[in-house]
Amino acid sequence: MAAHSAVLSASKIINPFWVGRLGNTAKVFGTTLISHRNKTSLTGENIPPPAKYGGRHTVTLIPGDGIGPELLNHVREVFRFTCVPVDFEVVNVNSALETDDDMNNAITAIRRNGVALKGNIETKHTLPASVKSRNNVLRTSLDLYANVMHCQSLPGVQTRHKNIDIMIIRENTEGEYSSLEHESVSGVVESLKIITRNNSLRIADYAFKLARERGRRRVTAVHKANIMKLGDGLFLQCCREVASGYPEITFDSMIVDNTTMQLVSKPQQFDVMVMPNLYGNVVSNVCAGLVGGPGLVPGANYGHVYAVFETATRNTGKSIAEKNIANPTAMLLASCLMLDHLKLNDYASVIRNAVLTTMNETRLHTADLGGQGTTLEVVQSVMRVIQSKGQFTAEL
Amino acid sequence: MAGKAWRSAIVNLLTKLGLSINGKEKLKPQELSRVVGAAKNETPQSRTFIRGIQTVTLIPGDGIGPEISNAVMKIFEAAKAPIRWEERNVTAIRGPGGKWMIPPDAKESMDKNKIGLKGPLKTPIAAGHPSMNLLLRKTFDLYANVRPCVSIEGYQTPYTDVNLVTIRENTEGEYSGIEHVIVDGVVQSIKLITEQASKRIAEYAFEYARNNQRASVTAVHKANIMRMSDGLFLRKCREAAEKYKDVKFTEMYLDTVCLNMVQDPTQFDVLVMPNLYGDILSDLCAGLIGGLGVTPSGNIGANGVAIFESVHGTAPDIAGKDLANPTALLLSAVMMLRHMGLHGHAKKIETACFDTIRDRKVLTKDLGGNSKCSEFTEAICQRMKDMD
């Protein structure tokens, strides 16, 4: 860690002129200098970790619990079939253990590779309260401050509401998820919700930059500042400050309970939404439910340096694990987001189109969408579509 | 004793005492259970069931409050409900010692009558005093906010067949109001969960489920992240579940509830949760059935106090123009009647209201029609007269 920070402080002296020229040295010195290079852009769409060893990327894979392992196996299968130049470094995390060794291994692996694809790690209630949620630990250690979720109505899926297209940007590291709790008096528990100016500015900045990049017109901040005047008040103030720098984008705010009410009656009014951690949890799950369920929407967690991809609603799916009925769409689309991040856009489009064709045209749906298909059937259909488009593929 | 024998034994006992339930001979098991449940409890239900006219404190409120309160009073008159209204106004006044409080005559009236009906109260910004709703909550220790959400036939929403109840802890949690600026740019908000309050709300939830023939209670939490606080809440719910074995108990994460709620709300029955989740979820459920203009709500306090209210705003733009929709206040008043045990009158008024809405001939603007509030009220009163 000391070397890491030493390099970073040295990097401030290094002239931008040298950045590109340090390319070869990067391969020699490894990850330390790479993290300096990735600090250039804020949106996470930055220079990917350089391809090492013959043009292939290495990505950390954390199978997690429940349906995670089987869905990630399917992702690997599809990648192998499509000849995607990505190798997976699998790191298993045992949620039943109390020690943090597994998590530390996973975090080290992600620091090494820069990108990860993960399933959800279960948080067992039977363990003492000092064992924090492992997913949360991962997000805070790697400073993955922005959780981005794009909810779109899919034509092949029957839902009550149509034409939904909402981008949700959720602060991922602080707020109610600070995991700072204490029992000062027996029977009285206090849980701290922390809101800081820096993180609020950071996430607001991310949201507006992303809105600008994607040509979105309106950003809505979701809050409860009428009750939590200081905390959410600070968040709102930071959003307003950032909004003043983006005159072409309309900024408004809405209280969280009104937001959920509006979402179930008129979700088409929302464009981009930015919010602190807990409200983000609620709103993202409501939106996922509106477009068709947890099996459809992928999610991405971006930091300045690292990026981790998973399903948007982060479900373990224990009850449907290993029954071949889980919907692989969310995980496959998450892997496409990862490929986009690695700048392997062609492969990303091929796989994404195949998944969407299976969903919308072939209409092969799994049980959560009211269909009869199994996970394997859906994956095989995806692979067949990829093959039929003339893509160079391995054996089926 | 087996079902039917037990029930007819109770009916015989009651007829011997000269009482009948809703004037009927044959009873549905639910109605009988309700009576037995009412008789078992110490709540006003059992007392007012046998007594005559009950006095209720009415707080008309601001904005459209007075008009909708008038509408409700008119409808109750037409229904011949045994209710006498005692109107009181609630404004914040400074008491001795500088603490803000409600006027003493209002407090006295509430303490005497125990049951109240409240219209919307406006919260003036920068008035220096906390919101009126908060004051009322603190004064009467209104610890449970109950919102039954039932789909209204005739007011179409994308969700049909919603029939659930959200019970929200109303005194602590994230809304404790304790916030500090630790360092410039870092704010800390404290969420307080206590054993007492959690125990109280959990037991109320099961009690409610039992009294209203609800099959299951689901505790909504985020104990994977907030291990100690929601963990405590969950433990208390589990303990209460042990005492009420006839009601099924499940626990579900907040995000899973939200996800499933928008896909299939029919799977939920009674939901119990801490303050913040309750705020969000109860408004979410209100959105499912059509918004705050048609959602009833009740606040249960310590010492048998219960205040039923409409949760929408004061709508100052349509105040005084006879355009308001009294449905929310009316349904809250119906909820109040049920709480008092006057099920017959409750059913009559509720049916009249739903039938009028289903008919779609006389509807206020927010429900999609263009009638006035007084016309809507008149239609309901007429329907009740026709029913007799």
Tab-separated table of N, CA and C in Angstrom, chain A residues 232-284:
chain	number	residue	atom	x	y	z
A	232	ASP	N	-29.601	14.929	3.852
A	232	ASP	CA	-30.057	14.995	2.475
A	232	ASP	C	-30.031	16.425	1.959
A	233	GLY	N	-30.101	17.379	2.865
A	233	GLY	CA	-29.983	18.778	2.460
A	233	GLY	C	-28.633	19.037	1.821
A	234	LEU	N	-27.593	18.460	2.423
A	234	LEU	CA	-26.244	18.603	1.870
A	234	LEU	C	-26.169	17.950	0.495
A	235	PHE	N	-26.739	16.756	0.384
A	235	PHE	CA	-26.716	16.042	-0.897
A	235	PHE	C	-27.379	16.884	-1.978
A	236	LEU	N	-28.536	17.428	-1.643
A	236	LEU	CA	-29.286	18.227	-2.622
A	236	LEU	C	-28.518	19.469	-3.031
A	237	GLN	N	-27.887	20.083	-2.040
A	237	GLN	CA	-27.114	21.288	-2.312
A	237	GLN	C	-25.978	20.998	-3.271
A	238	CYS	N	-25.297	19.871	-3.053
A	238	CYS	CA	-24.192	19.493	-3.943
A	238	CYS	C	-24.700	19.247	-5.356
A	239	CYS	N	-25.862	18.591	-5.467
A	239	CYS	CA	-26.422	18.341	-6.788
A	239	CYS	C	-26.721	19.657	-7.491
A	240	ARG	N	-27.274	20.599	-6.732
A	240	ARG	CA	-27.611	21.888	-7.348
A	240	ARG	C	-26.365	22.595	-7.841
A	241	GLU	N	-25.294	22.524	-7.017
A	241	GLU	CA	-24.041	23.171	-7.420
A	241	GLU	C	-23.530	22.610	-8.722
A	242	VAL	N	-23.544	21.285	-8.822
A	242	VAL	CA	-23.039	20.655	-10.047
A	242	VAL	C	-23.955	20.977	-11.213
A	243	ALA	N	-25.260	21.027	-10.937
A	243	ALA	CA	-26.225	21.281	-12.012
A	243	ALA	C	-25.994	22.634	-12.668
A	244	SER	N	-25.521	23.586	-11.877
A	244	SER	CA	-25.333	24.929	-12.450
A	244	SER	C	-24.267	24.913	-13.537
A	245	GLY	N	-23.397	23.886	-13.526
A	245	GLY	CA	-22.368	23.814	-14.563
A	245	GLY	C	-22.830	23.131	-15.833
A	246	TYR	N	-24.083	22.659	-15.850
A	246	TYR	CA	-24.610	21.954	-17.018
A	246	TYR	C	-25.921	22.609	-17.429
A	247	PRO	N	-25.862	23.780	-18.033
A	247	PRO	CA	-27.104	24.511	-18.308
A	247	PRO	C	-28.048	23.818	-19.280
A	248	GLU	N	-27.508	22.930	-20.118
A	248	GLU	CA	-28.390	22.295	-21.101
A	248	GLU	C	-29.216	21.164	-20.485
A	249	ILE	N	-28.883	20.789	-19.266
A	249	ILE	CA	-29.622	19.691	-18.630
A	249	ILE	C	-30.518	20.270	-17.549
A	250	THR	N	-31.797	19.894	-17.573
A	250	THR	CA	-32.740	20.365	-16.547
A	250	THR	C	-32.514	19.579	-15.269
A	251	PHE	N	-32.500	20.291	-14.172
A	251	PHE	CA	-32.326	19.604	-12.894
A	251	PHE	C	-33.542	19.832	-12.016
A	252	ASP	N	-34.106	18.780	-11.475
A	252	ASP	CA	-35.150	18.973	-10.470
A	252	ASP	C	-34.970	17.942	-9.373
A	253	SER	N	-35.750	18.061	-8.339
A	253	SER	CA	-35.610	17.132	-7.228
A	253	SER	C	-36.982	16.638	-6.818
A	254	MET	N	-36.999	15.487	-6.172
A	254	MET	CA	-38.271	14.919	-5.766
A	254	MET	C	-38.056	14.129	-4.483
A	255	ILE	N	-39.030	14.202	-3.599
A	255	ILE	CA	-38.911	13.469	-2.346
A	255	ILE	C	-39.161	11.990	-2.623
A	256	VAL	N	-38.456	11.149	-1.908
A	256	VAL	CA	-38.421	9.727	-2.249
A	256	VAL	C	-39.790	9.054	-2.198
A	257	ASP	N	-40.648	9.431	-1.230
A	257	ASP	CA	-41.936	8.739	-1.212
A	257	ASP	C	-42.816	9.153	-2.382
A	258	ASN	N	-42.738	10.418	-2.750
A	258	ASN	CA	-43.462	10.853	-3.941
A	258	ASN	C	-42.892	10.174	-5.183
A	259	THR	N	-41.556	9.991	-5.186
A	259	THR	CA	-40.913	9.344	-6.339
A	259	THR	C	-41.466	7.949	-6.553
A	260	THR	N	-41.570	7.164	-5.478
A	260	THR	CA	-42.053	5.797	-5.662
A	260	THR	C	-43.498	5.803	-6.128
A	261	MET	N	-44.263	6.767	-5.621
A	261	MET	CA	-45.656	6.849	-6.057
A	261	MET	C	-45.735	7.171	-7.537
A	262	GLN	N	-44.900	8.116	-7.983
A	262	GLN	CA	-44.886	8.480	-9.394
A	262	GLN	C	-44.375	7.341	-10.251
A	263	LEU	N	-43.420	6.582	-9.716
A	263	LEU	CA	-42.860	5.490	-10.512
A	263	LEU	C	-43.911	4.434	-10.822
A	264	VAL	N	-44.812	4.180	-9.868
A	264	VAL	CA	-45.790	3.131	-10.170
A	264	VAL	C	-46.982	3.659	-10.944
A	265	SER	N	-47.111	4.979	-11.046
A	265	SER	CA	-48.231	5.450	-11.852
A	265	SER	C	-47.769	5.997	-13.206
A	266	LYS	N	-46.690	6.806	-13.189
A	266	LYS	CA	-46.223	7.368	-14.463
A	266	LYS	C	-44.705	7.322	-14.557
A	267	PRO	N	-44.143	6.153	-14.807
A	267	PRO	CA	-42.681	6.065	-14.812
A	267	PRO	C	-42.037	6.724	-16.020
A	268	GLN	N	-42.845	7.046	-17.036
A	268	GLN	CA	-42.255	7.603	-18.247
A	268	GLN	C	-41.723	9.016	-18.040
A	269	GLN	N	-42.102	9.643	-16.921
A	269	GLN	CA	-41.661	11.019	-16.719
A	269	GLN	C	-40.204	11.136	-16.292
A	270	PHE	N	-39.589	10.014	-15.899
A	270	PHE	CA	-38.224	10.090	-15.386
A	270	PHE	C	-37.198	9.825	-16.462
A	271	ASP	N	-36.078	10.516	-16.357
A	271	ASP	CA	-35.013	10.380	-17.336
A	271	ASP	C	-33.752	9.832	-16.651
A	272	VAL	N	-33.032	10.712	-15.973
A	272	VAL	CA	-31.883	10.257	-15.191
A	272	VAL	C	-32.174	10.585	-13.737
A	273	MET	N	-31.865	9.644	-12.849
A	273	MET	CA	-32.117	9.903	-11.437
A	273	MET	C	-30.825	9.691	-10.659
A	274	VAL	N	-30.558	10.600	-9.717
A	274	VAL	CA	-29.362	10.443	-8.892
A	274	VAL	C	-29.774	10.510	-7.433
A	275	MET	N	-29.195	9.658	-6.611
A	275	MET	CA	-29.641	9.605	-5.224
A	275	MET	C	-28.639	8.937	-4.296
A	276	PRO	N	-28.803	9.148	-2.996
A	276	PRO	CA	-27.934	8.466	-2.037
A	276	PRO	C	-28.247	6.975	-1.979
A	277	ASN	N	-27.508	6.280	-1.143
A	277	ASN	CA	-27.473	4.823	-1.184
A	277	ASN	C	-28.792	4.096	-0.954
A	278	LEU	N	-29.462	4.382	0.143
A	278	LEU	CA	-30.653	3.592	0.452
A	278	LEU	C	-31.802	3.849	-0.516
A	279	TYR	N	-32.033	5.105	-0.821
A	279	TYR	CA	-33.112	5.412	-1.767
A	279	TYR	C	-32.783	4.777	-3.104
A	280	GLY	N	-31.492	4.719	-3.406
A	280	GLY	CA	-31.065	4.070	-4.639
A	280	GLY	C	-31.466	2.617	-4.648
A	281	ASN	N	-31.336	1.969	-3.515
A	281	ASN	CA	-31.737	0.575	-3.393
A	281	ASN	C	-33.214	0.410	-3.712
A	282	VAL	N	-34.027	1.258	-3.066
A	282	VAL	CA	-35.476	1.162	-3.272
A	282	VAL	C	-35.854	1.466	-4.710
A	283	VAL	N	-35.372	2.594	-5.207
A	283	VAL	CA	-35.768	3.043	-6.550
A	283	VAL	C	-35.283	2.069	-7.618
A	284	SER	N	-34.068	1.556	-7.470
A	284	SER	CA	-33.576	0.651	-8.510
A	284	SER	C	-34.370	-0.651	-8.515
